Amino acid sequence: MLIRRVSILAVAMVALGSTIALAKPTLLSHQVIAQTPTSSPHPNPGKSRGWLKDLSLTSQQLQQIKEIRNQSKQQIAQKSQEIRQGQQELHDLIVGRATKEQVRGKYNQIKLVKQQLADMQFENTLAIREILNPEQRQKFADRMYKKNPPARQN
């Protein structure tokens, strides 16, 4: 009986740990800075939208980026909701009396939806990249791969 409880606890810890690991931001999620809608409230709005100013975009480029965002906004929100719901269901399965196969199935389902979301975001990043000139691309890439760029020293 004790072995069974320990086994269940171990499976739960592995499954939750894997879910948390998947939920952590990855390099790919840093590539999608452009996904943050400009109309949403931010704790520090100037800082979150600063990357647009850093790129010195033309009004046409800004409009094209807005269109790219708007085209996938609903799908991205839907996938994000699916992930949140799936994670709650996974939690409930782990806490409940679900079989290992049921728990694993839910985990794999969440993993698939996360991959679909990442793919959509990456496609948006590629679309935005096509709008930018070489200098803007360099700044865009620098911004994506550096969370907090170091301060310039003179």
PDB file of C-alpha atoms in Angstrom:
ATOM      1  CA  MET A   1       0.000   0.000   0.000  1.00  0.00           C
ATOM      2  CA  LEU A   2       2.834   2.403   0.889  1.00  0.00           C
ATOM      3  CA  ILE A   3       4.624   1.598  -2.372  1.00  0.00           C
ATOM      4  CA  ARG A   4       1.493   2.416  -4.342  1.00  0.00           C
ATOM      5  CA  ARG A   5       1.131   5.806  -2.605  1.00  0.00           C
ATOM      6  CA  VAL A   6       4.780   6.614  -3.175  1.00  0.00           C
ATOM      7  CA  SER A   7       4.440   5.603  -6.829  1.00  0.00           C
ATOM      8  CA  ILE A   8       1.393   7.813  -7.295  1.00  0.00           C
ATOM      9  CA  LEU A   9       3.174  10.697  -5.619  1.00  0.00           C
ATOM     10  CA  ALA A  10       6.224  10.197  -7.846  1.00  0.00           C
ATOM     11  CA  VAL A  11       4.086  10.160 -11.005  1.00  0.00           C
ATOM     12  CA  ALA A  12       2.300  13.298  -9.857  1.00  0.00           C
ATOM     13  CA  MET A  13       5.571  15.080  -9.172  1.00  0.00           C
ATOM     14  CA  VAL A  14       7.003  14.119 -12.555  1.00  0.00           C
ATOM     15  CA  ALA A  15       3.844  15.125 -14.411  1.00  0.00           C
ATOM     16  CA  LEU A  16       3.499  18.441 -12.600  1.00  0.00           C
ATOM     17  CA  GLY A  17       7.201  19.123 -12.934  1.00  0.00           C
ATOM     18  CA  SER A  18       7.016  18.494 -16.666  1.00  0.00           C
ATOM     19  CA  THR A  19       3.993  20.743 -16.978  1.00  0.00           C
ATOM     20  CA  ILE A  20       5.769  23.509 -15.109  1.00  0.00           C
ATOM     21  CA  ALA A  21       8.850  23.051 -17.272  1.00  0.00           C
ATOM     22  CA  LEU A  22       6.721  23.399 -20.399  1.00  0.00           C
ATOM     23  CA  ALA A  23       5.008  26.458 -19.001  1.00  0.00           C
ATOM     24  CA  LYS A  24       8.337  28.247 -18.420  1.00  0.00           C
ATOM     25  CA  PRO A  25       9.234  30.788 -21.061  1.00  0.00           C
ATOM     26  CA  THR A  26      11.602  29.436 -23.658  1.00  0.00           C
ATOM     27  CA  LEU A  27      13.779  31.037 -26.250  1.00  0.00           C
ATOM     28  CA  LEU A  28      10.905  30.702 -28.679  1.00  0.00           C
ATOM     29  CA  SER A  29       8.582  32.708 -26.457  1.00  0.00           C
ATOM     30  CA  HIS A  30      11.199  35.479 -26.350  1.00  0.00           C
ATOM     31  CA  GLN A  31      11.063  35.533 -30.131  1.00  0.00           C
ATOM     32  CA  VAL A  32       7.464  36.546 -29.969  1.00  0.00           C
ATOM     33  CA  ILE A  33       7.729  39.864 -28.243  1.00  0.00           C
ATOM     34  CA  ALA A  34       5.571  41.162 -31.052  1.00  0.00           C
ATOM     35  CA  GLN A  35       2.621  39.123 -29.814  1.00  0.00           C
ATOM     36  CA  THR A  36       1.856  41.497 -26.954  1.00  0.00           C
ATOM     37  CA  PRO A  37      -1.170  43.447 -28.132  1.00  0.00           C
ATOM     38  CA  THR A  38      -0.624  47.185 -27.956  1.00  0.00           C
ATOM     39  CA  SER A  39      -4.151  47.808 -26.704  1.00  0.00           C
ATOM     40  CA  SER A  40      -3.821  45.673 -23.572  1.00  0.00           C
ATOM     41  CA  PRO A  41      -3.023  47.318 -20.258  1.00  0.00           C
ATOM     42  CA  HIS A  42       0.553  46.915 -19.046  1.00  0.00           C
ATOM     43  CA  PRO A  43       2.067  47.726 -15.677  1.00  0.00           C
ATOM     44  CA  ASN A  44       4.772  49.700 -17.467  1.00  0.00           C
ATOM     45  CA  PRO A  45       3.361  50.595 -20.895  1.00  0.00           C
ATOM     46  CA  GLY A  46       6.309  52.662 -22.111  1.00  0.00           C
ATOM     47  CA  LYS A  47       8.781  49.852 -21.542  1.00  0.00           C
ATOM     48  CA  SER A  48       6.655  47.102 -23.122  1.00  0.00           C
ATOM     49  CA  ARG A  49       6.088  49.052 -26.340  1.00  0.00           C
ATOM     50  CA  GLY A  50       9.568  50.520 -26.495  1.00  0.00           C
ATOM     51  CA  TRP A  51      10.794  47.902 -28.935  1.00  0.00           C
ATOM     52  CA  LEU A  52       8.588  49.406 -31.637  1.00  0.00           C
ATOM     53  CA  LYS A  53      10.215  52.795 -31.171  1.00  0.00           C
ATOM     54  CA  ASP A  54      13.663  51.202 -31.071  1.00  0.00           C
ATOM     55  CA  LEU A  55      13.095  49.837 -34.572  1.00  0.00           C
ATOM     56  CA  SER A  56      12.215  53.231 -36.102  1.00  0.00           C
ATOM     57  CA  LEU A  57       9.310  51.740 -38.027  1.00  0.00           C
ATOM     58  CA  THR A  58       7.454  53.592 -40.749  1.00  0.00           C
ATOM     59  CA  SER A  59       3.712  54.064 -40.420  1.00  0.00           C
ATOM     60  CA  GLN A  60       3.261  51.430 -43.150  1.00  0.00           C
ATOM     61  CA  GLN A  61       5.395  48.937 -41.217  1.00  0.00           C
ATOM     62  CA  LEU A  62       3.439  49.641 -38.031  1.00  0.00           C
ATOM     63  CA  GLN A  63       0.183  49.020 -39.888  1.00  0.00           C
ATOM     64  CA  GLN A  64       1.492  45.756 -41.338  1.00  0.00           C
ATOM     65  CA  ILE A  65       2.604  44.545 -37.898  1.00  0.00           C
ATOM     66  CA  LYS A  66      -0.802  45.438 -36.488  1.00  0.00           C
ATOM     67  CA  GLU A  67      -2.462  43.391 -39.238  1.00  0.00           C
ATOM     68  CA  ILE A  68      -0.214  40.399 -38.532  1.00  0.00           C
ATOM     69  CA  ARG A  69      -1.111  40.552 -34.847  1.00  0.00           C
ATOM     70  CA  ASN A  70      -4.818  40.949 -35.495  1.00  0.00           C
ATOM     71  CA  GLN A  71      -4.942  38.012 -37.908  1.00  0.00           C
ATOM     72  CA  SER A  72      -3.805  35.542 -35.276  1.00  0.00           C
ATOM     73  CA  LYS A  73      -4.933  37.256 -32.074  1.00  0.00           C
ATOM     74  CA  GLN A  74      -8.080  35.165 -31.639  1.00  0.00           C
ATOM     75  CA  GLN A  75      -6.358  31.859 -32.439  1.00  0.00           C
ATOM     76  CA  ILE A  76      -3.526  32.614 -30.014  1.00  0.00           C
ATOM     77  CA  ALA A  77      -6.003  33.517 -27.269  1.00  0.00           C
ATOM     78  CA  GLN A  78      -7.926  30.293 -27.944  1.00  0.00           C
ATOM     79  CA  LYS A  79      -4.789  28.136 -27.739  1.00  0.00           C
ATOM     80  CA  SER A  80      -3.728  29.876 -24.531  1.00  0.00           C
ATOM     81  CA  GLN A  81      -7.145  29.151 -23.029  1.00  0.00           C
ATOM     82  CA  GLU A  82      -6.907  25.512 -24.139  1.00  0.00           C
ATOM     83  CA  ILE A  83      -3.556  25.226 -22.381  1.00  0.00           C
ATOM     84  CA  ARG A  84      -4.868  26.729 -19.138  1.00  0.00           C
ATOM     85  CA  GLN A  85      -7.911  24.465 -19.206  1.00  0.00           C
ATOM     86  CA  GLY A  86      -5.797  21.415 -20.037  1.00  0.00           C
ATOM     87  CA  GLN A  87      -3.418  22.140 -17.183  1.00  0.00           C
ATOM     88  CA  GLN A  88      -6.345  22.338 -14.772  1.00  0.00           C
ATOM     89  CA  GLU A  89      -7.681  19.052 -16.129  1.00  0.00           C
ATOM     90  CA  LEU A  90      -4.240  17.476 -15.779  1.00  0.00           C
ATOM     91  CA  HIS A  91      -4.087  18.654 -12.193  1.00  0.00           C
ATOM     92  CA  ASP A  92      -7.510  17.133 -11.523  1.00  0.00           C
ATOM     93  CA  LEU A  93      -6.450  13.841 -13.128  1.00  0.00           C
ATOM     94  CA  ILE A  94      -3.305  13.691 -11.031  1.00  0.00           C
ATOM     95  CA  VAL A  95      -5.207  14.419  -7.840  1.00  0.00           C
ATOM     96  CA  GLY A  96      -7.988  12.000  -8.746  1.00  0.00           C
ATOM     97  CA  ARG A  97      -8.047   8.316  -9.564  1.00  0.00           C
ATOM     98  CA  ALA A  98      -7.101   8.524 -13.226  1.00  0.00           C
ATOM     99  CA  THR A  99      -4.889   5.871 -14.737  1.00  0.00           C
ATOM    100  CA  LYS A 100      -1.338   6.579 -15.817  1.00  0.00           C
ATOM    101  CA  GLU A 101      -2.516   6.362 -19.407  1.00  0.00           C
ATOM    102  CA  GLN A 102      -5.193   9.008 -18.844  1.00  0.00           C
ATOM    103  CA  VAL A 103      -2.715  11.336 -17.157  1.00  0.00           C
ATOM    104  CA  ARG A 104      -0.130  10.768 -19.883  1.00  0.00           C
ATOM    105  CA  GLY A 105      -2.763  11.335 -22.568  1.00  0.00           C
ATOM    106  CA  LYS A 106      -3.771  14.683 -21.071  1.00  0.00           C
ATOM    107  CA  TYR A 107      -0.117  15.685 -20.709  1.00  0.00           C
ATOM    108  CA  ASN A 108       0.538  14.862 -24.377  1.00  0.00           C
ATOM    109  CA  GLN A 109      -2.568  16.787 -25.410  1.00  0.00           C
ATOM    110  CA  ILE A 110      -1.323  19.885 -23.559  1.00  0.00           C
ATOM    111  CA  LYS A 111       2.137  19.458 -25.067  1.00  0.00           C
ATOM    112  CA  LEU A 112       0.633  19.367 -28.558  1.00  0.00           C
ATOM    113  CA  VAL A 113      -1.418  22.536 -28.016  1.00  0.00           C
ATOM    114  CA  LYS A 114       1.663  24.325 -26.622  1.00  0.00           C
ATOM    115  CA  GLN A 115       3.598  23.344 -29.736  1.00  0.00           C
ATOM    116  CA  GLN A 116       0.786  24.626 -31.948  1.00  0.00           C
ATOM    117  CA  LEU A 117       0.790  27.933 -30.063  1.00  0.00           C
ATOM    118  CA  ALA A 118       4.568  28.237 -30.356  1.00  0.00           C
ATOM    119  CA  ASP A 119       4.345  27.511 -34.090  1.00  0.00           C
ATOM    120  CA  MET A 120       1.713  30.223 -34.579  1.00  0.00           C
ATOM    121  CA  GLN A 121       3.801  32.726 -32.669  1.00  0.00           C
ATOM    122  CA  PHE A 122       6.898  31.803 -34.639  1.00  0.00           C
ATOM    123  CA  GLU A 123       5.049  32.263 -37.931  1.00  0.00           C
ATOM    124  CA  ASN A 124       4.051  35.757 -36.763  1.00  0.00           C
ATOM    125  CA  THR A 125       7.672  36.491 -35.932  1.00  0.00           C
ATOM    126  CA  LEU A 126       8.714  35.407 -39.429  1.00  0.00           C
ATOM    127  CA  ALA A 127       5.992  37.570 -40.965  1.00  0.00           C
ATOM    128  CA  ILE A 128       7.140  40.598 -38.979  1.00  0.00           C
ATOM    129  CA  ARG A 129      10.736  39.886 -39.927  1.00  0.00           C
ATOM    130  CA  GLU A 130       9.791  40.130 -43.613  1.00  0.00           C
ATOM    131  CA  ILE A 131       8.544  43.683 -43.067  1.00  0.00           C
ATOM    132  CA  LEU A 132      11.803  44.900 -41.556  1.00  0.00           C
ATOM    133  CA  ASN A 133      14.908  46.219 -43.274  1.00  0.00           C
ATOM    134  CA  PRO A 134      18.318  44.700 -42.356  1.00  0.00           C
ATOM    135  CA  GLU A 135      19.067  47.253 -39.612  1.00  0.00           C
ATOM    136  CA  GLN A 136      15.631  46.782 -38.072  1.00  0.00           C
ATOM    137  CA  ARG A 137      16.014  43.005 -38.242  1.00  0.00           C
ATOM    138  CA  GLN A 138      19.250  43.254 -36.304  1.00  0.00           C
ATOM    139  CA  LYS A 139      17.578  45.316 -33.569  1.00  0.00           C
ATOM    140  CA  PHE A 140      14.580  42.965 -33.580  1.00  0.00           C
ATOM    141  CA  ALA A 141      16.824  39.912 -33.181  1.00  0.00           C
ATOM    142  CA  ASP A 142      18.868  41.601 -30.465  1.00  0.00           C
ATOM    143  CA  ARG A 143      15.681  42.379 -28.579  1.00  0.00           C
ATOM    144  CA  MET A 144      14.327  38.826 -28.935  1.00  0.00           C
ATOM    145  CA  TYR A 145      17.440  37.090 -27.668  1.00  0.00           C
ATOM    146  CA  LYS A 146      18.229  39.444 -24.817  1.00  0.00           C
ATOM    147  CA  LYS A 147      15.749  39.846 -22.010  1.00  0.00           C
ATOM    148  CA  ASN A 148      17.455  42.886 -20.556  1.00  0.00           C
ATOM    149  CA  PRO A 149      20.043  44.257 -22.926  1.00  0.00           C
ATOM    150  CA  PRO A 150      23.073  45.599 -21.065  1.00  0.00           C
ATOM    151  CA  ALA A 151      23.341  49.358 -20.741  1.00  0.00           C
ATOM    152  CA  ARG A 152      25.623  50.933 -23.294  1.00  0.00           C
ATOM    153  CA  GLN A 153      28.895  52.206 -21.935  1.00  0.00           C
ATOM    154  CA  ASN A 154      30.594  55.200 -23.547  1.00  0.00           C
TER     155      ASN A 154
END
